[in-house]
CSV table of C-alpha atoms in Angstrom, one decimal:
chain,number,residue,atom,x,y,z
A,11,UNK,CA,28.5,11.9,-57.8
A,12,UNK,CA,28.1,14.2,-60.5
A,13,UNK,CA,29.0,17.6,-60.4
A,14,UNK,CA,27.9,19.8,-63.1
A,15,UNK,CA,29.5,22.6,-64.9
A,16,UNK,CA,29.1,26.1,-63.0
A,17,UNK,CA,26.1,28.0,-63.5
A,18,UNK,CA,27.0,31.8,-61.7
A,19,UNK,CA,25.8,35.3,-60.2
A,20,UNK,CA,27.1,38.7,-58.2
A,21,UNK,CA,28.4,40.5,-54.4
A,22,UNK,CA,25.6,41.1,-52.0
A,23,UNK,CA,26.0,44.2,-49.5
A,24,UNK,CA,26.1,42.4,-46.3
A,25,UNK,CA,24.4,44.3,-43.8
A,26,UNK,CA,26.3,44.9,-40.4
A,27,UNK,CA,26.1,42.5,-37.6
A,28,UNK,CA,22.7,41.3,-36.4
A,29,UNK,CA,22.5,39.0,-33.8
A,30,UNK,CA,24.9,37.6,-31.3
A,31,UNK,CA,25.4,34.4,-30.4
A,32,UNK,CA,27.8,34.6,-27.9
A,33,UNK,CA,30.6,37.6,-26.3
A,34,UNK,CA,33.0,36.2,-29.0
A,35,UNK,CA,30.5,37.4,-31.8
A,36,UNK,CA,30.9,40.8,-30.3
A,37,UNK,CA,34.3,40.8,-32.1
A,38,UNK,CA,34.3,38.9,-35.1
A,39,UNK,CA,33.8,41.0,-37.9
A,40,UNK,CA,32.8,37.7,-39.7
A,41,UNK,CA,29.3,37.3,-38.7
A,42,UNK,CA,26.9,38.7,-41.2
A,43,UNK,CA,23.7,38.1,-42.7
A,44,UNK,CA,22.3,39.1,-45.9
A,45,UNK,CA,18.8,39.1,-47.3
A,46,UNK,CA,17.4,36.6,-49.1
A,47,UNK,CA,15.1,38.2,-51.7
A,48,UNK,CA,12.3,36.7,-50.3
A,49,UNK,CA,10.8,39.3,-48.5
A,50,UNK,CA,8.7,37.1,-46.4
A,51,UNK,CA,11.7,34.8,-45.3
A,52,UNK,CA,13.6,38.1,-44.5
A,53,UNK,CA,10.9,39.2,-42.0
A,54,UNK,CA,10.3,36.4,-40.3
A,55,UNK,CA,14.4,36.1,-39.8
A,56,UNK,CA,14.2,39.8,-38.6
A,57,UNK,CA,16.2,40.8,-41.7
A,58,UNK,CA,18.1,38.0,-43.4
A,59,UNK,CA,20.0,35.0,-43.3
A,60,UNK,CA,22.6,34.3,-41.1
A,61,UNK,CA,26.0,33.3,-42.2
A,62,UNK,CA,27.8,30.7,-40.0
A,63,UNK,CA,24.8,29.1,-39.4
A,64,UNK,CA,22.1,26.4,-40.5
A,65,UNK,CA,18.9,27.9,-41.6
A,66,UNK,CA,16.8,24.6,-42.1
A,67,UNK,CA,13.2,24.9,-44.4
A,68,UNK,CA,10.7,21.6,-43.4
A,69,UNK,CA,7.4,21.5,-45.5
A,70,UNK,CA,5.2,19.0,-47.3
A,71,UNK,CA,5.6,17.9,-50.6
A,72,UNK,CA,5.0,21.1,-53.5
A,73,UNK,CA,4.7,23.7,-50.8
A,74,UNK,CA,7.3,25.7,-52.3
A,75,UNK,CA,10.5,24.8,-50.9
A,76,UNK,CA,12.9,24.3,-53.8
A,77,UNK,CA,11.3,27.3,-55.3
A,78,UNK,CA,12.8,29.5,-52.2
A,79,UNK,CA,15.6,27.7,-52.6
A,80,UNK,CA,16.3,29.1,-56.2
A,81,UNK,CA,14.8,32.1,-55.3
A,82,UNK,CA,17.9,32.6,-52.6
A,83,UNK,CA,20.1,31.2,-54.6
A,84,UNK,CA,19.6,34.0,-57.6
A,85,UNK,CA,19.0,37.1,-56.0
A,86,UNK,CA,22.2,36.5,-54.1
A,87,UNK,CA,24.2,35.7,-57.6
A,88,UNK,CA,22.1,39.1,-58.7
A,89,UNK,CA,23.4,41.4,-56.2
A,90,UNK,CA,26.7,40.2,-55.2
A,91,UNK,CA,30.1,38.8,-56.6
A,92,UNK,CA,29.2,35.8,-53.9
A,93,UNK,CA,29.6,31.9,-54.8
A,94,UNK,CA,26.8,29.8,-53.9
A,95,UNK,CA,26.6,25.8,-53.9
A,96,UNK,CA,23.7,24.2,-54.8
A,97,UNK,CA,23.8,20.1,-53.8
A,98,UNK,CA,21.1,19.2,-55.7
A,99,UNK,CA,19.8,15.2,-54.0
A,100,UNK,CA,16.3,15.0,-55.5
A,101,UNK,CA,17.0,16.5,-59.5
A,102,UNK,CA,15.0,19.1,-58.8
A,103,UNK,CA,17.1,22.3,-59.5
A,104,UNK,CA,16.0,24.0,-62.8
A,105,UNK,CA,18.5,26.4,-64.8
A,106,UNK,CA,16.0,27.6,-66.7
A,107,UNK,CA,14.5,29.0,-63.3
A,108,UNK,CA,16.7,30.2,-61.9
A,109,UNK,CA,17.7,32.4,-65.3
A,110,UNK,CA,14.4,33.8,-64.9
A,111,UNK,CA,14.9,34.7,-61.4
A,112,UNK,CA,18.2,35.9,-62.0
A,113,UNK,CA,17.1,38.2,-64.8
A,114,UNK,CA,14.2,39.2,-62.6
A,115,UNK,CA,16.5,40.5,-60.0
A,116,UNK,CA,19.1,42.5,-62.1
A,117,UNK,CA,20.2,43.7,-65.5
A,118,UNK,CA,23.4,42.6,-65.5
A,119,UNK,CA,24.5,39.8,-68.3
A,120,UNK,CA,23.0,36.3,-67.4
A,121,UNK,CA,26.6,35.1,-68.3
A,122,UNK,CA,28.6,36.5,-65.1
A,123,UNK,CA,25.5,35.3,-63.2
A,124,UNK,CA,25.3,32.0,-63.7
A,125,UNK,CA,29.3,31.5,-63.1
A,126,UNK,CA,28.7,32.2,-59.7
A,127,UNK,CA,26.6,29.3,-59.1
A,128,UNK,CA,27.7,25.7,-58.8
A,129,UNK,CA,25.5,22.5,-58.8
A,130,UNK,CA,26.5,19.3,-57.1
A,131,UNK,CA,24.5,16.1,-57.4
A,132,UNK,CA,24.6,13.2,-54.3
A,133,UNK,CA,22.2,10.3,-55.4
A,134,UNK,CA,22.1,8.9,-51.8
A,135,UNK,CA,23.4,10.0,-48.1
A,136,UNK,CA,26.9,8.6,-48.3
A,137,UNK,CA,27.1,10.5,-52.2
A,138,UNK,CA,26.1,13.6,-49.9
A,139,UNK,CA,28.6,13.2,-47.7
A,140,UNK,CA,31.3,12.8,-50.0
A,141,UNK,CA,30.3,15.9,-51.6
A,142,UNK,CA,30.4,17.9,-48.3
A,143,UNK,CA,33.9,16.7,-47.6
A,144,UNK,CA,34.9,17.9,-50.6
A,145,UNK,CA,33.7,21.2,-50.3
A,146,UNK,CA,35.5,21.2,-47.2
A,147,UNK,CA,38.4,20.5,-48.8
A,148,UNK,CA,38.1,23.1,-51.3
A,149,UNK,CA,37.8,25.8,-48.7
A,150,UNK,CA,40.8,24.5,-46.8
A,151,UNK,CA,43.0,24.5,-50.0
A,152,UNK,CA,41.8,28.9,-50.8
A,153,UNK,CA,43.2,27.7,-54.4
A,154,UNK,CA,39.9,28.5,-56.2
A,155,UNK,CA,38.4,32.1,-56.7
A,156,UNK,CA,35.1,30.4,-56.1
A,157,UNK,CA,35.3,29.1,-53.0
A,158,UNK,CA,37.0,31.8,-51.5
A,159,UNK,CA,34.5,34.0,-52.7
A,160,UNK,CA,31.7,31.2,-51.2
A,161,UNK,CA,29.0,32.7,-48.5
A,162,UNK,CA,25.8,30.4,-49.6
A,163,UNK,CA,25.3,26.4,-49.5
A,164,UNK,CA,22.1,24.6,-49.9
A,165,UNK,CA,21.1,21.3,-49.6
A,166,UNK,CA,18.0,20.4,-51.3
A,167,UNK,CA,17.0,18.0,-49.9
A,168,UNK,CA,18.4,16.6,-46.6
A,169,UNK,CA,16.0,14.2,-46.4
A,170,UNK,CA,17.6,11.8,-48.9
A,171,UNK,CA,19.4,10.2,-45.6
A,172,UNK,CA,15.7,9.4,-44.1
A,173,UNK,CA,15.6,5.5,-45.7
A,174,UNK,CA,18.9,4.8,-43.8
A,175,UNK,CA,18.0,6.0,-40.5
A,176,UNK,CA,16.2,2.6,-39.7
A,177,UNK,CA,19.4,0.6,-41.2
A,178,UNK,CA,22.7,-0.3,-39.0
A,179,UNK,CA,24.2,2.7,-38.5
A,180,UNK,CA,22.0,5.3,-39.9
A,181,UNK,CA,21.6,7.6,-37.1
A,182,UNK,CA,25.7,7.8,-37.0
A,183,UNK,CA,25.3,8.4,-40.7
A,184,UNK,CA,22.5,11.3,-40.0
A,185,UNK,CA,24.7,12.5,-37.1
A,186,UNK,CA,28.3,12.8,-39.3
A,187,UNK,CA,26.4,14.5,-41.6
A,188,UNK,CA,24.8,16.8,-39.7
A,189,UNK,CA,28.5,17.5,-37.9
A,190,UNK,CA,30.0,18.5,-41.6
A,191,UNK,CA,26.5,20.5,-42.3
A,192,UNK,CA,27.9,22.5,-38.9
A,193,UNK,CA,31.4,22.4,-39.5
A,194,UNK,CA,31.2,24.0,-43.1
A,195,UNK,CA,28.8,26.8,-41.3
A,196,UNK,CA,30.8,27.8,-38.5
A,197,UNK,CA,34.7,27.4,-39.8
A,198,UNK,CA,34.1,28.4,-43.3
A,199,UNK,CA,31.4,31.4,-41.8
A,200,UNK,CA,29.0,29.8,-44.4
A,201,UNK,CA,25.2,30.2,-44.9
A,202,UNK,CA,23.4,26.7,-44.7
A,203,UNK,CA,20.3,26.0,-45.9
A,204,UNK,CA,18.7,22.9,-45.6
A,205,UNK,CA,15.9,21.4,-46.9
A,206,UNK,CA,13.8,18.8,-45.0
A,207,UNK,CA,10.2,17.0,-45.6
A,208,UNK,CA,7.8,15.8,-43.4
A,209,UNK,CA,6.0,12.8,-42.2
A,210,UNK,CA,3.3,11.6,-40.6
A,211,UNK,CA,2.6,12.4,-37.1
A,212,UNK,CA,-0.3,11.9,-35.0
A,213,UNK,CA,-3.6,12.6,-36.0
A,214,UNK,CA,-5.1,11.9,-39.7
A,215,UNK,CA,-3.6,15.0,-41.4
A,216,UNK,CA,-0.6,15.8,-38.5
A,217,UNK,CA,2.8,16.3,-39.9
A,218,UNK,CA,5.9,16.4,-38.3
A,219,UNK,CA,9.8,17.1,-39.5
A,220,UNK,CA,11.6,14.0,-41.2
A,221,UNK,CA,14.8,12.8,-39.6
A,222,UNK,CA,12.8,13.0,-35.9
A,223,UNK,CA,14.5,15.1,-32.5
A,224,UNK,CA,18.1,13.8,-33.0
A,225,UNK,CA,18.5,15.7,-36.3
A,226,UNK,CA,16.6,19.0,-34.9
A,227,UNK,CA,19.8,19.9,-32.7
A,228,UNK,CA,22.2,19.8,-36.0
A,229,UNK,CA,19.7,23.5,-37.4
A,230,UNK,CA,20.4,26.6,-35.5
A,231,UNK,CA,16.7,28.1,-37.1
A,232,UNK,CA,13.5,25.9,-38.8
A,233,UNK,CA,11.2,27.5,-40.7
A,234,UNK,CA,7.6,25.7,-41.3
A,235,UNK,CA,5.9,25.8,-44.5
A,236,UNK,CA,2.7,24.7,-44.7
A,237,UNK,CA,-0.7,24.6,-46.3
A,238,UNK,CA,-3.4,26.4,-43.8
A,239,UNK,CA,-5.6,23.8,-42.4
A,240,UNK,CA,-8.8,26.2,-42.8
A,241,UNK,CA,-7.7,27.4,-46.9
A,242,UNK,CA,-6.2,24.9,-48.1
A,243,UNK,CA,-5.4,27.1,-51.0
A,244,UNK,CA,-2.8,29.6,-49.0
A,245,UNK,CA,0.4,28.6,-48.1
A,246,UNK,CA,1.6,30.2,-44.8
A,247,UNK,CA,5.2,29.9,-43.1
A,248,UNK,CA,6.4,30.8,-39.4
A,249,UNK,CA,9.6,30.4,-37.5
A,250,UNK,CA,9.2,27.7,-35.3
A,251,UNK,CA,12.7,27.3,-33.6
A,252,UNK,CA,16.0,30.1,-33.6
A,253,UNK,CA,18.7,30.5,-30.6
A,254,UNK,CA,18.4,34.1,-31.1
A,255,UNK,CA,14.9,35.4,-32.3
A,256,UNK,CA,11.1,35.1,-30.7
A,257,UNK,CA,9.0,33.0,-32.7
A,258,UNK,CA,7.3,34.3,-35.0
A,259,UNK,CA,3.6,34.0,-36.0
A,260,UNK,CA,2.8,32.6,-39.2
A,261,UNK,CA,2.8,34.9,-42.3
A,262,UNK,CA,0.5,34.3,-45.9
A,263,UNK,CA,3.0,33.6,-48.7
């Protein structure tokens, strides 16, 4: 596992509480969201990501989903003092993009910015794994600034566990994972987002999640990317599953 040296960014203004989940959410002055800088994403969340939850992103190869990753990633360095993790599985997060975001979304110096971002690499599902539990550990221990000051975690991809879930054990491996995914989210009041592909489904051009049903229940919101079947040119996405909000119909990105 390699972990890089920190990139960095600034403090969002969390917006008051927006959902609840359950009574106890009526008096934990914990459960926030913030918005994304995505405009799109924002609506079809009715405002913003949750934190303490799993926000999961599925979509077809080049549909955009790393992009919205970074694009998440440096607004919320921009306009906060927040730390974000980025566990990077498929080398495909780019400093020089997100500097350009970052720089897009604020005047203040690139410098303090990029400190408030840290990039993790995990080659393979058990190298994810150990990176989570080390996160987990770091949040436990409070001894670094950055973690205590850590709201955002993304995972880009998830689907680097996909070639072991047809092995011995890989669906315990997919379901540990997804229990650590939850735990950091819910104990650590952490925003998750995951990143998932697709596969083939029925039909000649049906797609469906990767990871199948069992890994479904470890997301508490999915969000569908997805090229429109009649304009193949326009990329649309909808929210397709959330404990708390209506679906929503599909918007033009």
């Amino acid at each position: 596992i390699l972990t890089s040296s920190p990139l960095t960014v600034s403090n969002i203004e969390l917006c008051p509480v927006k959902t609840l989940r359950t009574w106890g959410d009526l008096y934990s002055a914990n459960y926030r969201w913030f918005q994304s800088g995505f405009k799109k994403l924002d609506l079809l969340l009715g405002g913003g990501i949750n934190t303490g939850e799993v926000l999961e992103v599925v979509g077809s190869s080049s549909i955009g989903k790393t992009q919205l990753c970074l694009t998440v990633a440096s607004y919320l360095a921009a306009v906060s003092q927040d730390s974000i993790i980025y566990v990077d599985t498929a080398n495909t997060f780019s400093p020089t993009r997100v500097q350009t975001l970052y720089q897009a979304f604020t005047t203040k110096p690139l410098r303090q910015g990029l400190k408030q971002i840290k990039v993790y690499k995990a080659v393979n599902a058990f190298a994810l794994n150990t990176v989570l539990e080390e996160i987990k550990s770091k949040l436990q221990n409070r001894n670094d600034p950055f973690f205590r000051r850590l709201r955002l975690l993304i995972i880009d991809s998830i689907g680097i566990i996909a070639p072991f879930t047809k092995k011995f054990r890989g669906l315990a491996l997919m379901a540990e994972t997804g229990r650590r995914i939850q735990t950091l989210a819910q104990r650590f009041n952490l925003a998750l987002l995951v990143i998932n592909s697709t596969v083939r489904a029925e039909g000649p051009t049906a797609l469906k999640p990767a990871l199948g049903e069992t890994w479904s229940h470890f997301a508490d919101a999915r969000i569908s990317m997805y090229f429109n079947p009649l304009n193949k040119s326009e990329r649309l996405m909808a929210l397709v599953k959330s404990h708390n909000m209506v679906r929503r119909s599909s918007i033009i990105l």
